[in-house]
Coordinates of C-alpha atoms in Angstrom, one line a residue:
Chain Y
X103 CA 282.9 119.1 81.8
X104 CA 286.3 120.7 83.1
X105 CA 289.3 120.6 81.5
X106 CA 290.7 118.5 84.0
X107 CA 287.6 116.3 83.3
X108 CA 288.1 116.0 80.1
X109 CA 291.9 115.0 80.3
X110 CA 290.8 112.5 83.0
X111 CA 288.6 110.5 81.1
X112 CA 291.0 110.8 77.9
X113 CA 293.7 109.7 79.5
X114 CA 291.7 106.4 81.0
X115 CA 290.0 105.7 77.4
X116 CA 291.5 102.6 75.9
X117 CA 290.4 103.3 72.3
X118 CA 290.0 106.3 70.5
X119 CA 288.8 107.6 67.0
X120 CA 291.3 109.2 64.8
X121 CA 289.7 111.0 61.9
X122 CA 292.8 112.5 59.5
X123 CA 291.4 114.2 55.9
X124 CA 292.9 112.2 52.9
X125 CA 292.7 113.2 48.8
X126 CA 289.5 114.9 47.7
X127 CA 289.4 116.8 51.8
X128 CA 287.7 112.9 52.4
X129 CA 287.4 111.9 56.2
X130 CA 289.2 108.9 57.1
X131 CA 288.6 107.0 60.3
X132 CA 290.6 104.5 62.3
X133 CA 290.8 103.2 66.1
X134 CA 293.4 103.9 67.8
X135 CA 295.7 102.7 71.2
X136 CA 297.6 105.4 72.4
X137 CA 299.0 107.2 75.6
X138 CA 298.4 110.9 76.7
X139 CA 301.8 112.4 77.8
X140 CA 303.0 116.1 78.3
X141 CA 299.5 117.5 76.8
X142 CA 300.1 114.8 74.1
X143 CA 298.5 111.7 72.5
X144 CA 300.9 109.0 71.2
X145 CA 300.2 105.9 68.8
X146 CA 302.0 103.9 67.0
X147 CA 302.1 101.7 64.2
X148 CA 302.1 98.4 65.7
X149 CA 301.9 94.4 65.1
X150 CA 297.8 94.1 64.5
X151 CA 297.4 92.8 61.1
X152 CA 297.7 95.5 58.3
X153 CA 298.1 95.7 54.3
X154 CA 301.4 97.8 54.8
X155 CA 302.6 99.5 57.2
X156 CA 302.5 103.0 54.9
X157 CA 299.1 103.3 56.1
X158 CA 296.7 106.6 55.0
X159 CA 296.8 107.7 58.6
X160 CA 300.0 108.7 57.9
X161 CA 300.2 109.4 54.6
X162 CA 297.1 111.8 55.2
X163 CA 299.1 113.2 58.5
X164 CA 301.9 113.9 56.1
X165 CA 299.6 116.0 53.7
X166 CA 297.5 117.3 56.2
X167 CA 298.4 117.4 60.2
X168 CA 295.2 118.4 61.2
X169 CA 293.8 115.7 63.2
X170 CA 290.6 115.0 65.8
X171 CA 290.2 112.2 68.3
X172 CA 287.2 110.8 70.0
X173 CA 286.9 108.8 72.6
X174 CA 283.3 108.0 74.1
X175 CA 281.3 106.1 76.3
X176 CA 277.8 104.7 75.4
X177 CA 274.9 102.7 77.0
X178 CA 271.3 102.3 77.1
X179 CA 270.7 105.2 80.0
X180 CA 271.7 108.1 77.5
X181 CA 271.9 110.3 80.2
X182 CA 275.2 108.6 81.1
X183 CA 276.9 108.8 77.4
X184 CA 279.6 110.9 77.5
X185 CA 282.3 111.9 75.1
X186 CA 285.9 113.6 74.8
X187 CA 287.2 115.5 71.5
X188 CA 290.8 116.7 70.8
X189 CA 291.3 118.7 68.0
X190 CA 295.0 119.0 67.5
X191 CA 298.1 118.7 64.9
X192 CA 299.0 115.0 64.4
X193 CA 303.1 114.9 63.4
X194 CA 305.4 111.8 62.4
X195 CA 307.8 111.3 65.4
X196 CA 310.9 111.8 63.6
X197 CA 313.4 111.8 67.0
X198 CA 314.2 108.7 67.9
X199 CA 314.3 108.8 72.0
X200 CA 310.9 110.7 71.5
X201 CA 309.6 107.6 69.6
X202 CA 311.5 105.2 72.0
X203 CA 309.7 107.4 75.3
X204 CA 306.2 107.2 73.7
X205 CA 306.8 103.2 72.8
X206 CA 307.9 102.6 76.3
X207 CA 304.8 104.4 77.8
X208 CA 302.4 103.0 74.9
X209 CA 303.7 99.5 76.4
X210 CA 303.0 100.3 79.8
X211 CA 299.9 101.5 79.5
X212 CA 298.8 98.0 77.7
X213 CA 300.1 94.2 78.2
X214 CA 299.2 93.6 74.9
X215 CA 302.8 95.8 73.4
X216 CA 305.0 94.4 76.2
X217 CA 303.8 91.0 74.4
X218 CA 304.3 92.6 70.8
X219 CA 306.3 96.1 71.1
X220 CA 305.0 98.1 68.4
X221 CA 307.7 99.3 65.4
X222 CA 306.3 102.4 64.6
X223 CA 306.3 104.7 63.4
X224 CA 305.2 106.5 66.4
X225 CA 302.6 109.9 65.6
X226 CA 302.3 113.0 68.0
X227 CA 299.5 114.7 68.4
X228 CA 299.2 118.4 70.3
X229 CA 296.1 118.9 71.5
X230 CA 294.9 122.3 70.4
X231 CA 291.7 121.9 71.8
X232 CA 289.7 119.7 74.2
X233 CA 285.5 119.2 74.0
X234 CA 283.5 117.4 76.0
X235 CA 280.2 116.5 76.2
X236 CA 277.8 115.0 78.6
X237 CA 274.3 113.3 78.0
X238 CA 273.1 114.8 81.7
Chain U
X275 CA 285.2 90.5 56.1
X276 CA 282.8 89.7 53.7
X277 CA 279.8 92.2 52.4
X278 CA 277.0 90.9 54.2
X279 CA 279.1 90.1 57.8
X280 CA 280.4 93.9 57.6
X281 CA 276.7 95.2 56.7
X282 CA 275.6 92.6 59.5
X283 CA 277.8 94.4 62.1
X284 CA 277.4 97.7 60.8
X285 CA 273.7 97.0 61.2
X286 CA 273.1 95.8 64.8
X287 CA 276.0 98.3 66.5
X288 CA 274.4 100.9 68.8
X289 CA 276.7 103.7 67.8
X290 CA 278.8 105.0 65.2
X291 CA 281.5 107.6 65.2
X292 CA 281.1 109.9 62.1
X293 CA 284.2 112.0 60.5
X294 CA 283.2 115.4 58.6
X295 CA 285.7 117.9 57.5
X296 CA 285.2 121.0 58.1
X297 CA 286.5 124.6 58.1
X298 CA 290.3 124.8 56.8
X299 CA 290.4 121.0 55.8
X300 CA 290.3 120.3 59.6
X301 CA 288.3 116.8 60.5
X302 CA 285.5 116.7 63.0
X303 CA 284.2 113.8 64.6
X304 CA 281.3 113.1 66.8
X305 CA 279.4 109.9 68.3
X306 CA 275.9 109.2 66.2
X307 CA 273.1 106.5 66.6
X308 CA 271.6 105.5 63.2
X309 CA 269.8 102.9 61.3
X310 CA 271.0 100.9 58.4
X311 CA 268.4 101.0 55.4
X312 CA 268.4 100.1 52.0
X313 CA 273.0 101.0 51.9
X314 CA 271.9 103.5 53.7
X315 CA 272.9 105.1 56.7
X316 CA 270.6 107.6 58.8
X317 CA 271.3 109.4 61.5
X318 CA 268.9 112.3 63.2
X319 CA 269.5 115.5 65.1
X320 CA 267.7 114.3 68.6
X321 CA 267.0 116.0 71.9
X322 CA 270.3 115.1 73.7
X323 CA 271.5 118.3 74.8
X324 CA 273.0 120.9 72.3
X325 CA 274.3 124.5 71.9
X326 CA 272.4 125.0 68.9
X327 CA 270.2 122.9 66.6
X328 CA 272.5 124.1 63.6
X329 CA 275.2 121.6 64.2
X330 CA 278.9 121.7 62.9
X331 CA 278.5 118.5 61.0
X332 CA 275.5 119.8 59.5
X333 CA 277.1 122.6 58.4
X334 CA 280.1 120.6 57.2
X335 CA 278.0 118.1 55.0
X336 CA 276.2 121.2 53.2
X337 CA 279.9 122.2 52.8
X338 CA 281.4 118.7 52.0
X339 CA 279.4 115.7 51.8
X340 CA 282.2 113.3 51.7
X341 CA 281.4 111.6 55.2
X342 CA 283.3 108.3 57.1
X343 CA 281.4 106.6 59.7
X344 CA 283.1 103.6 62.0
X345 CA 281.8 100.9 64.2
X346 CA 284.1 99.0 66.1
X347 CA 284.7 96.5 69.0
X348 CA 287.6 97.0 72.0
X349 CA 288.2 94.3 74.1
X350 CA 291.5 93.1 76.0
X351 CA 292.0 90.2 73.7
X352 CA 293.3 91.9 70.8
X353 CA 292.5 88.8 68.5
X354 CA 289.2 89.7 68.8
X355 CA 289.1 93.6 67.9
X356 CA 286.9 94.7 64.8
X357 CA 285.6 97.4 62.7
X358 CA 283.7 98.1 59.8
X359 CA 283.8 101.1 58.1
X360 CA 281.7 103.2 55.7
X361 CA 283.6 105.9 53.6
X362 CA 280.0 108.0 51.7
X363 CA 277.9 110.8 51.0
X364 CA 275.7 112.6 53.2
X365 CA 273.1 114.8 52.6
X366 CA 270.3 116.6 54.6
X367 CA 266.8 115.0 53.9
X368 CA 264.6 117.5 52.3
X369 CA 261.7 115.5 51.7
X370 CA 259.6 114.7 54.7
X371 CA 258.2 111.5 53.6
X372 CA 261.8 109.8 53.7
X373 CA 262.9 111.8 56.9
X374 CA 259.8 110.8 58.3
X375 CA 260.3 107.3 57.7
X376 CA 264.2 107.2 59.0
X377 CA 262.8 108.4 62.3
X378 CA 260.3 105.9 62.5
X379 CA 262.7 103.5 61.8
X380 CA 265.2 104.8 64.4
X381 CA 262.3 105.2 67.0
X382 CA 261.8 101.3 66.1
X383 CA 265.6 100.8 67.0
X384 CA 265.9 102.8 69.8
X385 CA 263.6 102.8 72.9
X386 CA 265.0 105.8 74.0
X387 CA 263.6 107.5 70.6
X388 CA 260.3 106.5 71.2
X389 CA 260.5 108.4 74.6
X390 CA 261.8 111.3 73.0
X391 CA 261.2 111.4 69.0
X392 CA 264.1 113.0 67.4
X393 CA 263.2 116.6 66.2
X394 CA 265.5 116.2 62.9
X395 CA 266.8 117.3 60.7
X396 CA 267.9 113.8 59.3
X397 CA 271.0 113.1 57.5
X398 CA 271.3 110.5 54.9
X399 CA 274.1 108.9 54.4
X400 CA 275.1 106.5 50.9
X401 CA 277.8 103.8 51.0
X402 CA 279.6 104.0 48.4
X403 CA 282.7 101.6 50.3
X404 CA 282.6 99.3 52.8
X405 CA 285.8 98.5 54.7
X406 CA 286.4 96.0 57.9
X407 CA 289.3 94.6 59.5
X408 CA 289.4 91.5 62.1
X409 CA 292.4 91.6 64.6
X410 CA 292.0 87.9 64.1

């Protein structure tokens, strides 16, 4: 798969996998929405029921930025699986029009934040690599 | 989520996503069938095309066997999003009577195993937590 490939089907992927490394260098796992802008993914904390909204994501992002993202396709004819992985450093939007840029793209990429626009915090992530991986 | 409804849809989803940490403290993440048996999860090295038998997350569990392994569900309606997740310990099964079994038992899960029986090795997996989260 091409890089162009590979950005293709990220981009069109409604759900990723965000794995971040926590206390202990434990793996923690988590869907995500987001948006792929500029060679970047964007998600944001949003309205979907949570404990808090200091979530490990971040506070593992914060400790450690080094992030990887899966998204994947799967079905009974294994030749057809497919998946995309971005390795990449994951970093706390701290400028606010950045934020505001990836909430406005976040919302119109799904109907689901123009009915609830997500709060944020809003996380960056630079993809230093791309994989992919075909069953064919 | 209760015990048994997380362990009910951990148990009948097709595929997992499984988070290892690797090299540097840097997470890797890759798509996985498995079986659920006895709080355990196992997964197998198959024939699906590879660059080397000697896998990454192999070679990250030897390293680190803190493992996180997610299943969830994406749909538009957002009410109606789950996952369950397993934070554990994997380790590669040495002894070939309980590798043996796990790939009978994913060979009885999966047609496409029986066509071509996974080669191995086999990674165990014990749950030591059990998370899951409704968007409901």
């Amino acid at each position: 798969m091409d890089v162009a490939e590979m950005k293709s089907r990220l981009a069109a992927a409604e759900v990723a996998h965000l794995a971040t490394v926590g206390d202990g260098d434990r793996p923690h796992l988590v869907p995500v929405c987001f948006v792929l802008a500029d060679d970047r993914l964007y998600f944001a904390v949003d309205a979907k029921p949570k404990r808090t909204r200091d979530l490990k994501r971040l506070r593992n992002i914060a400790a450690n930025p080094a992030v990887s993202v899966l998204v994947d396709h799967y079905e009974d004819d294994w030749s057809k699986l497919w998946w995309v992985r971005v390795d990449g450093t994951a970093r706390k939007v701290g400028d606010s029009a950045e934020a505001g840029r990836a909430i406005e793209l976040l919302m119109a990429r799904y109907p689901q934040y123009r009915a609830a626009r997500p709060a944020g915090p809003v996380v960056a992530i630079s993809i230093e690599r791309l994989s992919g991986w075909t069953g064919s």
